[in-house]
XYZ file of C-alpha atoms in Angstrom:
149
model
C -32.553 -55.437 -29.663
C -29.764 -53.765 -31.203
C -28.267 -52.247 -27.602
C -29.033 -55.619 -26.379
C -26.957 -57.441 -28.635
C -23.993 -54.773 -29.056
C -23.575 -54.896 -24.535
C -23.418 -58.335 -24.662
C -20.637 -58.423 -27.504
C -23.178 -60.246 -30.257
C -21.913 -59.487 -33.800
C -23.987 -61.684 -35.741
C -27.122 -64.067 -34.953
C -28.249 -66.707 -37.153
C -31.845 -68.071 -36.678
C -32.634 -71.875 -38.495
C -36.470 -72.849 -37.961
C -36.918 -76.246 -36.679
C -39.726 -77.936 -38.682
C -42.068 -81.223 -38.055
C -44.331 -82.088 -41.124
C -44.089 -78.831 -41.970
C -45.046 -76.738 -38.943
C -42.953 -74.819 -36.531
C -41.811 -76.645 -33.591
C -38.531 -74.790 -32.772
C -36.203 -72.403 -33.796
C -32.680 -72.808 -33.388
C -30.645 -69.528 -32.243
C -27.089 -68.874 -32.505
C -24.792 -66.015 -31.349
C -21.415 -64.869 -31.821
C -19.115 -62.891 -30.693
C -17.094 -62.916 -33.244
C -15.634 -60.094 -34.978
C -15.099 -61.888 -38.018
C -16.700 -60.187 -40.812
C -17.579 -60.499 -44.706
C -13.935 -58.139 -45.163
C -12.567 -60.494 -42.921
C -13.561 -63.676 -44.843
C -12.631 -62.235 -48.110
C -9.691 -61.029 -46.758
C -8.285 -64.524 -45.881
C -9.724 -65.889 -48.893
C -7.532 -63.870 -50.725
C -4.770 -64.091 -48.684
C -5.079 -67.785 -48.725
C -5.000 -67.635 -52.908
C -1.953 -65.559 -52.780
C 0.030 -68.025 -50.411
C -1.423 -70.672 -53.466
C -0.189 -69.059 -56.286
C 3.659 -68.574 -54.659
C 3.369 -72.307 -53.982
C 2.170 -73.177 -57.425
C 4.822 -70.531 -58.503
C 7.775 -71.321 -56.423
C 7.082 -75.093 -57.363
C 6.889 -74.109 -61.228
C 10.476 -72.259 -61.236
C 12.156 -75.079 -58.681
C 11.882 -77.660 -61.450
C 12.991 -75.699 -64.391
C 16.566 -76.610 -65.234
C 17.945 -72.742 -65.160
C 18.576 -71.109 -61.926
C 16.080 -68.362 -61.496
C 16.828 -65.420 -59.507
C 13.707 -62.726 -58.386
C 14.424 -59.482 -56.719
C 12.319 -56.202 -56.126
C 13.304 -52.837 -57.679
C 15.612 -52.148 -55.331
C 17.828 -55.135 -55.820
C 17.039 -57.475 -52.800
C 16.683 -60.764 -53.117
C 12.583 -62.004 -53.462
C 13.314 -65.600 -54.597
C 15.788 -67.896 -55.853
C 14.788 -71.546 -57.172
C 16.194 -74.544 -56.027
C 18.293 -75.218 -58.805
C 20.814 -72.474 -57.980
C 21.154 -73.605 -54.541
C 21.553 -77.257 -55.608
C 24.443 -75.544 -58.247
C 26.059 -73.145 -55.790
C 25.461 -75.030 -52.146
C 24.434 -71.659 -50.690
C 21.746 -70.990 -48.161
C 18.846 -69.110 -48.008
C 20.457 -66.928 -45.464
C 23.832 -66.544 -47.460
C 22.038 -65.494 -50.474
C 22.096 -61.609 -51.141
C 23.016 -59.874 -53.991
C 26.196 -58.112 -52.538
C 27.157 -61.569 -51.307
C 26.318 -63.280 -54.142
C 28.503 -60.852 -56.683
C 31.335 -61.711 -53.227
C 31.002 -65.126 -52.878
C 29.639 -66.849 -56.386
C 30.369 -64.420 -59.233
C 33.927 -65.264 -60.463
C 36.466 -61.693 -59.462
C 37.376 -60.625 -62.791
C 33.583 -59.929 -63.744
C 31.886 -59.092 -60.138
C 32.034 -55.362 -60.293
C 31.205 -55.124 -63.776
C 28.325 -57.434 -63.410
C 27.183 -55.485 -59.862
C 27.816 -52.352 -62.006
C 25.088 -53.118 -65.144
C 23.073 -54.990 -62.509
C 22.832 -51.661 -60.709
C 22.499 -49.266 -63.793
C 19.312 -52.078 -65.081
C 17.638 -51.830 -61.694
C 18.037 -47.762 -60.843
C 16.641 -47.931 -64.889
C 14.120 -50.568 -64.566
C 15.590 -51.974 -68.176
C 16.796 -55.399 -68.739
C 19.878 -56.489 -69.080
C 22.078 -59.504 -70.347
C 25.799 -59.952 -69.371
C 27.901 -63.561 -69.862
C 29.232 -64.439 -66.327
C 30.910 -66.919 -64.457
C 29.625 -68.434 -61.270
C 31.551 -70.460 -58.768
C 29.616 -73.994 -58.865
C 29.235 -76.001 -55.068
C 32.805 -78.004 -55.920
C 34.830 -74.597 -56.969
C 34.932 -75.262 -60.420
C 33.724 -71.778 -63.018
C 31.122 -72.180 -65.186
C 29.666 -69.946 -67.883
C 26.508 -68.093 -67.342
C 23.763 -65.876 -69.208
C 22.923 -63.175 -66.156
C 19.674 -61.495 -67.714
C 17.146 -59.187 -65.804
C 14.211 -58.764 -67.365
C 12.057 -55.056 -67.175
């Protein structure tokens, strides 16, 4: 039955009895083809709860007030709330950290700031520094840059 099913491409079978007061009158036979498997399930189950929790995450951190700024160990931008593209008008696209230090990070405290930023990162240590960053209408505005661990 097994050679049967594997040349014709069956991967699973289910089998429901059809009953009438209780006695036999039918069984009801399915095949499939399918190579979807218990991994498979479970594999997009999980997936699916991962794509929830960034949802549920990226919807927590666009309505804090702060701006909030992720990035991986090597520096690259992972995530960036709302609220700093509401303050700075960038773009998702515009937004990396070289650019960012370019474009939004006032010029008397970019390379210092890119400097510590690099040291905390190569280090994996936090870091605080007092910055200013260029708001959507050009005006400077005092910030608290921190990177935690």
């Amino acid at each position: 039955e097994r050679t049967v099913h594997q040349a014709l491409g069956v991967s699973a079978t289910l089998a429901y009895p059809l009953l009438k007061a209780r006695r036999l009158v039918g069984l009801l036979v399915a095949h499939s083809g399918s190579k979807r498997t218990w991994e498979a399930l479970e594999r997009s189950r999980s997936e699916t709860a991962v794509r929830l929790s960034e949802t549920r995450l990226r919807s927590t951190l666009d309505r804090r007030p702060a701006s909030v700024w992720v990035s991986d160990p090597n520096g690259n931008v992972e995530l960036i709330n709302q609220r700093w593209y509401e303050y700075s008008s960038a773009t998702p696209d515009q937004v990396t950290t070289a650019l960012t230090a370019e474009e939004w990070v006032h010029p008397e405290e970019a390379s210092r700031v890119m400097a510590a930023f690099a040291q905390a990162v190569s280090n994996c240590r936090p870091f605080e520094i007092e910055q200013r960053n260029r708001a959507a209408n050009g005006e400077w505005r005092w910030f608290l840059g921190a990177k935690s661990g």
